[in-house]
């Protein structure tokens, strides 16, 4: 498994609500967390596309704990 990449190359990312294939083995089964997604077949990890998480990462204001 070669995880190296050259500077300036695009890093593959996991896109929420889309069909994602693993860049290492081609499988489409994933364990999805809050920050990364892990391929269920080979264990390779991809960062989750940050544009889909912006609402989740915003601080909550005006809510009493």
JSON list of N, CA, C and O in Angstrom, two decimals:
[
{"chain": "A", "resi": 1, "resn": "UNK", "atom": "N", "xyz": [0.85, -1.17, 0.00]},
{"chain": "A", "resi": 1, "resn": "UNK", "atom": "CA", "xyz": [0.00, 0.00, 0.00]},
{"chain": "A", "resi": 1, "resn": "UNK", "atom": "C", "xyz": [0.90, 1.24, 0.00]},
{"chain": "A", "resi": 1, "resn": "UNK", "atom": "O", "xyz": [1.65, 1.47, 0.92]},
{"chain": "A", "resi": 2, "resn": "UNK", "atom": "N", "xyz": [0.81, 2.01, -1.04]},
{"chain": "A", "resi": 2, "resn": "UNK", "atom": "CA", "xyz": [1.64, 3.20, -1.17]},
{"chain": "A", "resi": 2, "resn": "UNK", "atom": "C", "xyz": [0.80, 4.43, -0.83]},
{"chain": "A", "resi": 2, "resn": "UNK", "atom": "O", "xyz": [-0.13, 4.77, -1.54]},
{"chain": "A", "resi": 3, "resn": "UNK", "atom": "N", "xyz": [1.10, 5.08, 0.28]},
{"chain": "A", "resi": 3, "resn": "UNK", "atom": "CA", "xyz": [0.35, 6.25, 0.71]},
{"chain": "A", "resi": 3, "resn": "UNK", "atom": "C", "xyz": [1.10, 7.55, 0.42]},
{"chain": "A", "resi": 3, "resn": "UNK", "atom": "O", "xyz": [0.68, 8.60, 0.86]},
{"chain": "A", "resi": 4, "resn": "UNK", "atom": "N", "xyz": [2.20, 7.47, -0.27]},
{"chain": "A", "resi": 4, "resn": "UNK", "atom": "CA", "xyz": [2.96, 8.68, -0.56]},
{"chain": "A", "resi": 4, "resn": "UNK", "atom": "C", "xyz": [2.30, 9.45, -1.70]},
{"chain": "A", "resi": 4, "resn": "UNK", "atom": "O", "xyz": [1.64, 8.87, -2.55]},
{"chain": "A", "resi": 5, "resn": "UNK", "atom": "N", "xyz": [2.49, 10.76, -1.68]},
{"chain": "A", "resi": 5, "resn": "UNK", "atom": "CA", "xyz": [1.97, 11.58, -2.77]},
{"chain": "A", "resi": 5, "resn": "UNK", "atom": "C", "xyz": [2.92, 12.74, -2.97]},
{"chain": "A", "resi": 5, "resn": "UNK", "atom": "O", "xyz": [3.69, 13.09, -2.10]},
{"chain": "A", "resi": 6, "resn": "UNK", "atom": "N", "xyz": [2.88, 13.31, -4.14]},
{"chain": "A", "resi": 6, "resn": "UNK", "atom": "CA", "xyz": [3.78, 14.41, -4.44]},
{"chain": "A", "resi": 6, "resn": "UNK", "atom": "C", "xyz": [3.14, 15.73, -4.02]},
{"chain": "A", "resi": 6, "resn": "UNK", "atom": "O", "xyz": [1.92, 15.84, -3.95]},
{"chain": "A", "resi": 7, "resn": "UNK", "atom": "N", "xyz": [3.96, 16.71, -3.73]},
{"chain": "A", "resi": 7, "resn": "UNK", "atom": "CA", "xyz": [3.46, 18.02, -3.35]},
{"chain": "A", "resi": 7, "resn": "UNK", "atom": "C", "xyz": [2.73, 18.63, -4.54]},
{"chain": "A", "resi": 7, "resn": "UNK", "atom": "O", "xyz": [3.22, 18.62, -5.65]},
{"chain": "A", "resi": 8, "resn": "UNK", "atom": "N", "xyz": [1.55, 19.15, -4.29]},
{"chain": "A", "resi": 8, "resn": "UNK", "atom": "CA", "xyz": [0.74, 19.72, -5.35]},
{"chain": "A", "resi": 8, "resn": "UNK", "atom": "C", "xyz": [-0.29, 18.75, -5.89]},
{"chain": "A", "resi": 8, "resn": "UNK", "atom": "O", "xyz": [-1.20, 19.16, -6.60]},
{"chain": "A", "resi": 9, "resn": "UNK", "atom": "N", "xyz": [-0.18, 17.48, -5.59]},
{"chain": "A", "resi": 9, "resn": "UNK", "atom": "CA", "xyz": [-1.16, 16.50, -6.05]},
{"chain": "A", "resi": 9, "resn": "UNK", "atom": "C", "xyz": [-2.40, 16.57, -5.15]},
{"chain": "A", "resi": 9, "resn": "UNK", "atom": "O", "xyz": [-2.32, 16.94, -3.98]},
{"chain": "A", "resi": 10, "resn": "UNK", "atom": "N", "xyz": [-3.53, 16.25, -5.71]},
{"chain": "A", "resi": 10, "resn": "UNK", "atom": "CA", "xyz": [-4.76, 16.27, -4.93]},
{"chain": "A", "resi": 10, "resn": "UNK", "atom": "C", "xyz": [-4.83, 15.03, -4.04]},
{"chain": "A", "resi": 10, "resn": "UNK", "atom": "O", "xyz": [-4.60, 13.92, -4.49]},
{"chain": "A", "resi": 11, "resn": "UNK", "atom": "N", "xyz": [-5.16, 15.23, -2.78]},
{"chain": "A", "resi": 11, "resn": "UNK", "atom": "CA", "xyz": [-5.35, 14.14, -1.84]},
{"chain": "A", "resi": 11, "resn": "UNK", "atom": "C", "xyz": [-6.77, 13.62, -1.98]},
{"chain": "A", "resi": 11, "resn": "UNK", "atom": "O", "xyz": [-7.70, 14.41, -1.93]},
{"chain": "A", "resi": 12, "resn": "UNK", "atom": "N", "xyz": [-6.96, 12.31, -2.16]},
{"chain": "A", "resi": 12, "resn": "UNK", "atom": "CA", "xyz": [-8.33, 11.80, -2.24]},
{"chain": "A", "resi": 12, "resn": "UNK", "atom": "C", "xyz": [-9.06, 12.03, -0.92]},
{"chain": "A", "resi": 12, "resn": "UNK", "atom": "O", "xyz": [-8.47, 11.92, 0.15]},
{"chain": "A", "resi": 13, "resn": "UNK", "atom": "N", "xyz": [-10.34, 12.36, -1.00]},
{"chain": "A", "resi": 13, "resn": "UNK", "atom": "CA", "xyz": [-11.14, 12.61, 0.19]},
{"chain": "A", "resi": 13, "resn": "UNK", "atom": "C", "xyz": [-12.44, 11.84, 0.09]},
{"chain": "A", "resi": 13, "resn": "UNK", "atom": "O", "xyz": [-12.94, 11.57, -1.01]},
{"chain": "A", "resi": 14, "resn": "UNK", "atom": "N", "xyz": [-13.01, 11.49, 1.24]},
{"chain": "A", "resi": 14, "resn": "UNK", "atom": "CA", "xyz": [-14.30, 10.81, 1.30]},
{"chain": "A", "resi": 14, "resn": "UNK", "atom": "C", "xyz": [-15.39, 11.86, 1.20]},
{"chain": "A", "resi": 14, "resn": "UNK", "atom": "O", "xyz": [-15.43, 12.82, 1.97]},
{"chain": "A", "resi": 15, "resn": "UNK", "atom": "N", "xyz": [-16.29, 11.72, 0.25]},
{"chain": "A", "resi": 15, "resn": "UNK", "atom": "CA", "xyz": [-17.39, 12.66, 0.07]},
{"chain": "A", "resi": 15, "resn": "UNK", "atom": "C", "xyz": [-18.66, 12.08, 0.66]},
{"chain": "A", "resi": 15, "resn": "UNK", "atom": "O", "xyz": [-19.09, 10.98, 0.29]},
{"chain": "A", "resi": 16, "resn": "UNK", "atom": "N", "xyz": [-19.25, 12.81, 1.61]},
{"chain": "A", "resi": 16, "resn": "UNK", "atom": "CA", "xyz": [-20.51, 12.37, 2.19]},
{"chain": "A", "resi": 16, "resn": "UNK", "atom": "C", "xyz": [-21.60, 12.42, 1.13]},
{"chain": "A", "resi": 16, "resn": "UNK", "atom": "O", "xyz": [-21.60, 13.28, 0.26]},
{"chain": "A", "resi": 17, "resn": "UNK", "atom": "N", "xyz": [-22.56, 11.50, 1.21]},
{"chain": "A", "resi": 17, "resn": "UNK", "atom": "CA", "xyz": [-23.70, 11.42, 0.30]},
{"chain": "A", "resi": 17, "resn": "UNK", "atom": "C", "xyz": [-23.27, 11.20, -1.15]},
{"chain": "A", "resi": 17, "resn": "UNK", "atom": "O", "xyz": [-23.88, 11.73, -2.07]},
{"chain": "A", "resi": 18, "resn": "UNK", "atom": "N", "xyz": [-22.21, 10.44, -1.36]},
{"chain": "A", "resi": 18, "resn": "UNK", "atom": "CA", "xyz": [-21.75, 10.09, -2.70]},
{"chain": "A", "resi": 18, "resn": "UNK", "atom": "C", "xyz": [-21.17, 8.69, -2.67]},
{"chain": "A", "resi": 18, "resn": "UNK", "atom": "O", "xyz": [-20.81, 8.18, -1.61]},
{"chain": "A", "resi": 19, "resn": "UNK", "atom": "N", "xyz": [-21.08, 8.05, -3.82]},
{"chain": "A", "resi": 19, "resn": "UNK", "atom": "CA", "xyz": [-20.46, 6.74, -3.92]},
{"chain": "A", "resi": 19, "resn": "UNK", "atom": "C", "xyz": [-18.94, 6.93, -3.90]},
{"chain": "A", "resi": 19, "resn": "UNK", "atom": "O", "xyz": [-18.39, 7.64, -4.73]},
{"chain": "A", "resi": 20, "resn": "UNK", "atom": "N", "xyz": [-18.28, 6.30, -2.93]},
{"chain": "A", "resi": 20, "resn": "UNK", "atom": "CA", "xyz": [-16.83, 6.43, -2.78]},
{"chain": "A", "resi": 20, "resn": "UNK", "atom": "C", "xyz": [-16.17, 5.08, -2.97]},
{"chain": "A", "resi": 20, "resn": "UNK", "atom": "O", "xyz": [-16.57, 4.10, -2.34]},
{"chain": "A", "resi": 21, "resn": "UNK", "atom": "N", "xyz": [-15.16, 5.03, -3.81]},
{"chain": "A", "resi": 21, "resn": "UNK", "atom": "CA", "xyz": [-14.37, 3.82, -4.00]},
{"chain": "A", "resi": 21, "resn": "UNK", "atom": "C", "xyz": [-13.01, 4.03, -3.34]},
{"chain": "A", "resi": 21, "resn": "UNK", "atom": "O", "xyz": [-12.44, 5.11, -3.41]},
{"chain": "A", "resi": 22, "resn": "UNK", "atom": "N", "xyz": [-12.52, 2.99, -2.71]},
{"chain": "A", "resi": 22, "resn": "UNK", "atom": "CA", "xyz": [-11.22, 3.06, -2.05]},
{"chain": "A", "resi": 22, "resn": "UNK", "atom": "C", "xyz": [-10.12, 3.22, -3.11]},
{"chain": "A", "resi": 22, "resn": "UNK", "atom": "O", "xyz": [-10.09, 2.45, -4.08]},
{"chain": "A", "resi": 23, "resn": "UNK", "atom": "N", "xyz": [-9.21, 4.17, -2.93]},
{"chain": "A", "resi": 23, "resn": "UNK", "atom": "CA", "xyz": [-8.13, 4.33, -3.90]},
{"chain": "A", "resi": 23, "resn": "UNK", "atom": "C", "xyz": [-7.12, 3.18, -3.87]},
{"chain": "A", "resi": 23, "resn": "UNK", "atom": "O", "xyz": [-6.39, 2.98, -4.84]},
{"chain": "A", "resi": 24, "resn": "UNK", "atom": "N", "xyz": [-7.10, 2.40, -2.79]},
{"chain": "A", "resi": 24, "resn": "UNK", "atom": "CA", "xyz": [-6.14, 1.30, -2.68]},
{"chain": "A", "resi": 24, "resn": "UNK", "atom": "C", "xyz": [-6.67, -0.01, -3.24]},
{"chain": "A", "resi": 24, "resn": "UNK", "atom": "O", "xyz": [-5.98, -0.69, -3.99]},
{"chain": "A", "resi": 25, "resn": "UNK", "atom": "N", "xyz": [-7.92, -0.37, -2.87]},
{"chain": "A", "resi": 25, "resn": "UNK", "atom": "CA", "xyz": [-8.43, -1.69, -3.27]},
{"chain": "A", "resi": 25, "resn": "UNK", "atom": "C", "xyz": [-9.67, -1.62, -4.15]},
{"chain": "A", "resi": 25, "resn": "UNK", "atom": "O", "xyz": [-10.09, -2.64, -4.69]},
{"chain": "A", "resi": 26, "resn": "UNK", "atom": "N", "xyz": [-10.32, -0.46, -4.26]},
{"chain": "A", "resi": 26, "resn": "UNK", "atom": "CA", "xyz": [-11.50, -0.32, -5.11]},
{"chain": "A", "resi": 26, "resn": "UNK", "atom": "C", "xyz": [-12.82, -0.68, -4.46]},
{"chain": "A", "resi": 26, "resn": "UNK", "atom": "O", "xyz": [-13.86, -0.58, -5.09]},
{"chain": "A", "resi": 27, "resn": "UNK", "atom": "N", "xyz": [-12.80, -1.11, -3.20]},
{"chain": "A", "resi": 27, "resn": "UNK", "atom": "CA", "xyz": [-14.04, -1.47, -2.50]},
{"chain": "A", "resi": 27, "resn": "UNK", "atom": "C", "xyz": [-14.86, -0.23, -2.18]},
{"chain": "A", "resi": 27, "resn": "UNK", "atom": "O", "xyz": [-14.35, 0.89, -2.21]},
{"chain": "A", "resi": 28, "resn": "UNK", "atom": "N", "xyz": [-16.14, -0.43, -1.87]},
{"chain": "A", "resi": 28, "resn": "UNK", "atom": "CA", "xyz": [-17.00, 0.72, -1.57]},
{"chain": "A", "resi": 28, "resn": "UNK", "atom": "C", "xyz": [-17.68, 0.61, -0.20]},
{"chain": "A", "resi": 28, "resn": "UNK", "atom": "O", "xyz": [-18.69, 1.25, 0.04]},
{"chain": "A", "resi": 29, "resn": "UNK", "atom": "N", "xyz": [-17.14, -0.21, 0.69]},
{"chain": "A", "resi": 29, "resn": "UNK", "atom": "CA", "xyz": [-17.66, -0.32, 2.05]},
{"chain": "A", "resi": 29, "resn": "UNK", "atom": "C", "xyz": [-16.75, 0.46, 2.99]},
{"chain": "A", "resi": 29, "resn": "UNK", "atom": "O", "xyz": [-15.54, 0.27, 2.96]},
{"chain": "A", "resi": 30, "resn": "UNK", "atom": "N", "xyz": [-17.36, 1.32, 3.82]},
{"chain": "A", "resi": 30, "resn": "UNK", "atom": "CA", "xyz": [-16.59, 2.24, 4.67]},
{"chain": "A", "resi": 30, "resn": "UNK", "atom": "C", "xyz": [-17.11, 2.25, 6.09]},
{"chain": "A", "resi": 30, "resn": "UNK", "atom": "O", "xyz": [-18.30, 2.09, 6.33]},
{"chain": "A", "resi": 31, "resn": "UNK", "atom": "N", "xyz": [-16.20, 2.45, 7.05]},
{"chain": "A", "resi": 31, "resn": "UNK", "atom": "CA", "xyz": [-16.53, 2.80, 8.43]},
{"chain": "A", "resi": 31, "resn": "UNK", "atom": "C", "xyz": [-16.33, 4.31, 8.51]},
{"chain": "A", "resi": 31, "resn": "UNK", "atom": "O", "xyz": [-15.21, 4.79, 8.39]},
{"chain": "A", "resi": 32, "resn": "UNK", "atom": "N", "xyz": [-17.41, 5.05, 8.72]},
{"chain": "A", "resi": 32, "resn": "UNK", "atom": "CA", "xyz": [-17.34, 6.51, 8.67]},
{"chain": "A", "resi": 32, "resn": "UNK", "atom": "C", "xyz": [-17.40, 7.08, 10.07]},
{"chain": "A", "resi": 32, "resn": "UNK", "atom": "O", "xyz": [-18.33, 6.79, 10.83]},
{"chain": "A", "resi": 33, "resn": "UNK", "atom": "N", "xyz": [-16.38, 7.87, 10.41]},
{"chain": "A", "resi": 33, "resn": "UNK", "atom": "CA", "xyz": [-16.33, 8.56, 11.70]},
{"chain": "A", "resi": 33, "resn": "UNK", "atom": "C", "xyz": [-16.62, 10.03, 11.52]},
{"chain": "A", "resi": 33, "resn": "UNK", "atom": "O", "xyz": [-17.21, 10.45, 10.53]},
{"chain": "A", "resi": 34, "resn": "UNK", "atom": "N", "xyz": [-16.21, 10.83, 12.50]},
{"chain": "A", "resi": 34, "resn": "UNK", "atom": "CA", "xyz": [-16.43, 12.27, 12.42]},
{"chain": "A", "resi": 34, "resn": "UNK", "atom": "C", "xyz": [-15.38, 12.97, 11.59]},
{"chain": "A", "resi": 34, "resn": "UNK", "atom": "O", "xyz": [-15.65, 14.01, 10.98]},
{"chain": "A", "resi": 35, "resn": "UNK", "atom": "N", "xyz": [-14.16, 12.43, 11.54]},
{"chain": "A", "resi": 35, "resn": "UNK", "atom": "CA", "xyz": [-13.06, 13.10, 10.86]},
{"chain": "A", "resi": 35, "resn": "UNK", "atom": "C", "xyz": [-12.52, 12.28, 9.68]},
{"chain": "A", "resi": 35, "resn": "UNK", "atom": "O", "xyz": [-12.16, 12.84, 8.66]},
{"chain": "A", "resi": 36, "resn": "UNK", "atom": "N", "xyz": [-12.47, 10.95, 9.83]},
{"chain": "A", "resi": 36, "resn": "UNK", "atom": "CA", "xyz": [-11.95, 10.10, 8.77]},
{"chain": "A", "resi": 36, "resn": "UNK", "atom": "C", "xyz": [-12.94, 8.98, 8.44]},
{"chain": "A", "resi": 36, "resn": "UNK", "atom": "O", "xyz": [-13.82, 8.67, 9.23]},
{"chain": "A", "resi": 37, "resn": "UNK", "atom": "N", "xyz": [-12.76, 8.40, 7.27]},
{"chain": "A", "resi": 37, "resn": "UNK", "atom": "CA", "xyz": [-13.50, 7.21, 6.85]},
{"chain": "A", "resi": 37, "resn": "UNK", "atom": "C", "xyz": [-12.47, 6.12, 6.58]},
{"chain": "A", "resi": 37, "resn": "UNK", "atom": "O", "xyz": [-11.43, 6.37, 5.96]},
{"chain": "A", "resi": 38, "resn": "UNK", "atom": "N", "xyz": [-12.74, 4.91, 7.06]},
{"chain": "A", "resi": 38, "resn": "UNK", "atom": "CA", "xyz": [-11.80, 3.80, 6.90]},
{"chain": "A", "resi": 38, "resn": "UNK", "atom": "C", "xyz": [-12.43, 2.73, 6.01]},
{"chain": "A", "resi": 38, "resn": "UNK", "atom": "O", "xyz": [-13.58, 2.35, 6.20]},
{"chain": "A", "resi": 39, "resn": "UNK", "atom": "N", "xyz": [-11.66, 2.26, 5.04]},
{"chain": "A", "resi": 39, "resn": "UNK", "atom": "CA", "xyz": [-12.12, 1.20, 4.15]},
{"chain": "A", "resi": 39, "resn": "UNK", "atom": "C", "xyz": [-12.32, -0.08, 4.97]},
{"chain": "A", "resi": 39, "resn": "UNK", "atom": "O", "xyz": [-11.45, -0.48, 5.73]},
{"chain": "A", "resi": 40, "resn": "UNK", "atom": "N", "xyz": [-13.48, -0.71, 4.81]},
{"chain": "A", "resi": 40, "resn": "UNK", "atom": "CA", "xyz": [-13.78, -1.92, 5.57]},
{"chain": "A", "resi": 40, "resn": "UNK", "atom": "C", "xyz": [-12.98, -3.12, 5.07]},
{"chain": "A", "resi": 40, "resn": "UNK", "atom": "O", "xyz": [-12.81, -4.09, 5.80]},
{"chain": "A", "resi": 41, "resn": "UNK", "atom": "N", "xyz": [-12.47, -3.06, 3.85]},
{"chain": "A", "resi": 41, "resn": "UNK", "atom": "CA", "xyz": [-11.74, -4.20, 3.28]},
{"chain": "A", "resi": 41, "resn": "UNK", "atom": "C", "xyz": [-10.24, -4.15, 3.55]},
{"chain": "A", "resi": 41, "resn": "UNK", "atom": "O", "xyz": [-9.66, -5.13, 3.99]},
{"chain": "A", "resi": 42, "resn": "UNK", "atom": "N", "xyz": [-9.60, -3.00, 3.28]},
{"chain": "A", "resi": 42, "resn": "UNK", "atom": "CA", "xyz": [-8.14, -2.94, 3.41]},
{"chain": "A", "resi": 42, "resn": "UNK", "atom": "C", "xyz": [-7.66, -2.05, 4.57]},
{"chain": "A", "resi": 42, "resn": "UNK", "atom": "O", "xyz": [-6.49, -2.07, 4.91]},
{"chain": "A", "resi": 43, "resn": "UNK", "atom": "N", "xyz": [-8.55, -1.24, 5.16]},
{"chain": "A", "resi": 43, "resn": "UNK", "atom": "CA", "xyz": [-8.16, -0.41, 6.30]},
{"chain": "A", "resi": 43, "resn": "UNK", "atom": "C", "xyz": [-7.55, 0.92, 5.93]},
{"chain": "A", "resi": 43, "resn": "UNK", "atom": "O", "xyz": [-7.11, 1.66, 6.81]},
{"chain": "A", "resi": 44, "resn": "UNK", "atom": "N", "xyz": [-7.51, 1.26, 4.64]},
{"chain": "A", "resi": 44, "resn": "UNK", "atom": "CA", "xyz": [-6.97, 2.55, 4.22]},
{"chain": "A", "resi": 44, "resn": "UNK", "atom": "C", "xyz": [-7.91, 3.66, 4.72]},
{"chain": "A", "resi": 44, "resn": "UNK", "atom": "O", "xyz": [-9.12, 3.46, 4.80]},
{"chain": "A", "resi": 45, "resn": "UNK", "atom": "N", "xyz": [-7.37, 4.80, 5.08]},
{"chain": "A", "resi": 45, "resn": "UNK", "atom": "CA", "xyz": [-8.19, 5.89, 5.61]},
{"chain": "A", "resi": 45, "resn": "UNK", "atom": "C", "xyz": [-8.17, 7.10, 4.68]},
{"chain": "A", "resi": 45, "resn": "UNK", "atom": "O", "xyz": [-7.17, 7.37, 4.03]},
{"chain": "A", "resi": 46, "resn": "UNK", "atom": "N", "xyz": [-9.30, 7.80, 4.65]},
{"chain": "A", "resi": 46, "resn": "UNK", "atom": "CA", "xyz": [-9.43, 9.03, 3.89]},
{"chain": "A", "resi": 46, "resn": "UNK", "atom": "C", "xyz": [-10.02, 10.10, 4.79]},
{"chain": "A", "resi": 46, "resn": "UNK", "atom": "O", "xyz": [-10.92, 9.81, 5.60]},
{"chain": "A", "resi": 47, "resn": "UNK", "atom": "N", "xyz": [-9.56, 11.33, 4.68]},
{"chain": "A", "resi": 47, "resn": "UNK", "atom": "CA", "xyz": [-10.22, 12.41, 5.42]},
{"chain": "A", "resi": 47, "resn": "UNK", "atom": "C", "xyz": [-11.59, 12.69, 4.81]},
{"chain": "A", "resi": 47, "resn": "UNK", "atom": "O", "xyz": [-11.78, 12.53, 3.60]},
{"chain": "A", "resi": 48, "resn": "UNK", "atom": "N", "xyz": [-12.53, 13.07, 5.65]},
{"chain": "A", "resi": 48, "resn": "UNK", "atom": "CA", "xyz": [-13.87, 13.40, 5.16]},
{"chain": "A", "resi": 48, "resn": "UNK", "atom": "C", "xyz": [-13.85, 14.82, 4.62]},
{"chain": "A", "resi": 48, "resn": "UNK", "atom": "O", "xyz": [-13.24, 15.71, 5.21]},
{"chain": "A", "resi": 49, "resn": "UNK", "atom": "N", "xyz": [-14.52, 15.03, 3.50]},
{"chain": "A", "resi": 49, "resn": "UNK", "atom": "CA", "xyz": [-14.58, 16.33, 2.86]},
{"chain": "A", "resi": 49, "resn": "UNK", "atom": "C", "xyz": [-15.05, 17.38, 3.86]},
{"chain": "A", "resi": 49, "resn": "UNK", "atom": "O", "xyz": [-16.14, 17.28, 4.39]},
{"chain": "A", "resi": 50, "resn": "UNK", "atom": "N", "xyz": [-14.23, 18.40, 4.13]},
{"chain": "A", "resi": 50, "resn": "UNK", "atom": "CA", "xyz": [-14.50, 19.40, 5.15]},
{"chain": "A", "resi": 50, "resn": "UNK", "atom": "C", "xyz": [-15.68, 20.30, 4.85]},
{"chain": "A", "resi": 50, "resn": "UNK", "atom": "O", "xyz": [-16.29, 20.84, 5.76]},
{"chain": "A", "resi": 51, "resn": "UNK", "atom": "N", "xyz": [-16.06, 20.46, 3.59]},
{"chain": "A", "resi": 51, "resn": "UNK", "atom": "CA", "xyz": [-17.16, 21.37, 3.27]},
{"chain": "A", "resi": 51, "resn": "UNK", "atom": "C", "xyz": [-18.49, 20.84, 3.78]},
{"chain": "A", "resi": 51, "resn": "UNK", "atom": "O", "xyz": [-19.40, 21.61, 4.04]},
{"chain": "A", "resi": 52, "resn": "UNK", "atom": "N", "xyz": [-18.59, 19.54, 3.97]},
{"chain": "A", "resi": 52, "resn": "UNK", "atom": "CA", "xyz": [-19.84, 18.97, 4.46]},
{"chain": "A", "resi": 52, "resn": "UNK", "atom": "C", "xyz": [-19.94, 19.03, 5.98]},
{"chain": "A", "resi": 52, "resn": "UNK", "atom": "O", "xyz": [-21.01, 18.84, 6.52]},
{"chain": "A", "resi": 53, "resn": "UNK", "atom": "N", "xyz": [-18.84, 19.30, 6.68]},
{"chain": "A", "resi": 53, "resn": "UNK", "atom": "CA", "xyz": [-18.84, 19.28, 8.14]},
{"chain": "A", "resi": 53, "resn": "UNK", "atom": "C", "xyz": [-18.91, 20.66, 8.76]},
{"chain": "A", "resi": 53, "resn": "UNK", "atom": "O", "xyz": [-18.87, 20.78, 9.96]},
{"chain": "A", "resi": 54, "resn": "UNK", "atom": "N", "xyz": [-19.00, 21.73, 8.00]},
{"chain": "A", "resi": 54, "resn": "UNK", "atom": "CA", "xyz": [-18.89, 23.06, 8.58]},
{"chain": "A", "resi": 54, "resn": "UNK", "atom": "C", "xyz": [-20.00, 23.34, 9.59]},
{"chain": "A", "resi": 54, "resn": "UNK", "atom": "O", "xyz": [-19.76, 23.96, 10.60]},
{"chain": "A", "resi": 55, "resn": "UNK", "atom": "N", "xyz": [-21.20, 22.87, 9.35]},
{"chain": "A", "resi": 55, "resn": "UNK", "atom": "CA", "xyz": [-22.29, 23.12, 10.28]},
{"chain": "A", "resi": 55, "resn": "UNK", "atom": "C", "xyz": [-22.09, 22.36, 11.59]},
{"chain": "A", "resi": 55, "resn": "UNK", "atom": "O", "xyz": [-22.47, 22.83, 12.66]},
{"chain": "A", "resi": 56, "resn": "UNK", "atom": "N", "xyz": [-21.48, 21.20, 11.53]},
{"chain": "A", "resi": 56, "resn": "UNK", "atom": "CA", "xyz": [-21.26, 20.39, 12.73]},
{"chain": "A", "resi": 56, "resn": "UNK", "atom": "C", "xyz": [-20.17, 21.01, 13.60]},
{"chain": "A", "resi": 56, "resn": "UNK", "atom": "O", "xyz": [-20.24, 20.96, 14.81]},
{"chain": "A", "resi": 57, "resn": "UNK", "atom": "N", "xyz": [-19.19, 21.64, 12.99]},
{"chain": "A", "resi": 57, "resn": "UNK", "atom": "CA", "xyz": [-18.06, 22.18, 13.73]},
{"chain": "A", "resi": 57, "resn": "UNK", "atom": "C", "xyz": [-18.32, 23.56, 14.32]},
{"chain": "A", "resi": 57, "resn": "UNK", "atom": "O", "xyz": [-17.51, 24.06, 15.07]},
{"chain": "A", "resi": 58, "resn": "UNK", "atom": "N", "xyz": [-19.45, 24.19, 13.99]},
{"chain": "A", "resi": 58, "resn": "UNK", "atom": "CA", "xyz": [-19.73, 25.53, 14.51]},
{"chain": "A", "resi": 58, "resn": "UNK", "atom": "C", "xyz": [-20.07, 25.45, 15.99]},
{"chain": "A", "resi": 58, "resn": "UNK", "atom": "O", "xyz": [-20.74, 24.54, 16.45]},
{"chain": "A", "resi": 59, "resn": "UNK", "atom": "N", "xyz": [-19.60, 26.41, 16.79]},
{"chain": "A", "resi": 59, "resn": "UNK", "atom": "CA", "xyz": [-19.94, 26.40, 18.22]},
{"chain": "A", "resi": 59, "resn": "UNK", "atom": "C", "xyz": [-21.41, 26.71, 18.43]},
{"chain": "A", "resi": 59, "resn": "UNK", "atom": "O", "xyz": [-22.03, 27.47, 17.68]},
{"chain": "A", "resi": 60, "resn": "UNK", "atom": "N", "xyz": [-21.98, 26.07, 19.44]},
{"chain": "A", "resi": 60, "resn": "UNK", "atom": "CA", "xyz": [-23.38, 26.31, 19.77]},
{"chain": "A", "resi": 60, "resn": "UNK", "atom": "C", "xyz": [-23.47, 27.48, 20.76]},
{"chain": "A", "resi": 60, "resn": "UNK", "atom": "O", "xyz": [-22.82, 27.47, 21.79]},
{"chain": "A", "resi": 61, "resn": "UNK", "atom": "N", "xyz": [-24.28, 28.46, 20.42]},
{"chain": "A", "resi": 61, "resn": "UNK", "atom": "CA", "xyz": [-24.41, 29.64, 21.28]},
{"chain": "A", "resi": 61, "resn": "UNK", "atom": "C", "xyz": [-25.84, 29.73, 21.79]},
{"chain": "A", "resi": 61, "resn": "UNK", "atom": "O", "xyz": [-26.79, 29.42, 21.10]},
{"chain": "A", "resi": 62, "resn": "UNK", "atom": "N", "xyz": [-25.96, 30.19, 23.01]},
{"chain": "A", "resi": 62, "resn": "UNK", "atom": "CA", "xyz": [-27.29, 30.39, 23.58]},
{"chain": "A", "resi": 62, "resn": "UNK", "atom": "C", "xyz": [-27.95, 29.13, 24.10]},
{"chain": "A", "resi": 62, "resn": "UNK", "atom": "O", "xyz": [-29.13, 29.11, 24.37]},
{"chain": "A", "resi": 63, "resn": "UNK", "atom": "N", "xyz": [-27.18, 28.04, 24.23]},
{"chain": "A", "resi": 63, "resn": "UNK", "atom": "CA", "xyz": [-27.73, 26.79, 24.74]},
{"chain": "A", "resi": 63, "resn": "UNK", "atom": "C", "xyz": [-27.11, 26.53, 26.11]},
{"chain": "A", "resi": 63, "resn": "UNK", "atom": "O", "xyz": [-25.90, 26.46, 26.25]},
{"chain": "A", "resi": 64, "resn": "UNK", "atom": "N", "xyz": [-27.97, 26.43, 27.11]},
{"chain": "A", "resi": 64, "resn": "UNK", "atom": "CA", "xyz": [-27.48, 26.17, 28.47]},
{"chain": "A", "resi": 64, "resn": "UNK", "atom": "C", "xyz": [-27.09, 24.70, 28.60]},
{"chain": "A", "resi": 64, "resn": "UNK", "atom": "O", "xyz": [-27.79, 23.83, 28.13]},
{"chain": "A", "resi": 65, "resn": "UNK", "atom": "N", "xyz": [-25.97, 24.46, 29.24]},
{"chain": "A", "resi": 65, "resn": "UNK", "atom": "CA", "xyz": [-25.51, 23.08, 29.39]},
{"chain": "A", "resi": 65, "resn": "UNK", "atom": "C", "xyz": [-26.12, 22.45, 30.62]},
{"chain": "A", "resi": 65, "resn": "UNK", "atom": "O", "xyz": [-26.45, 23.02, 31.58]}
]
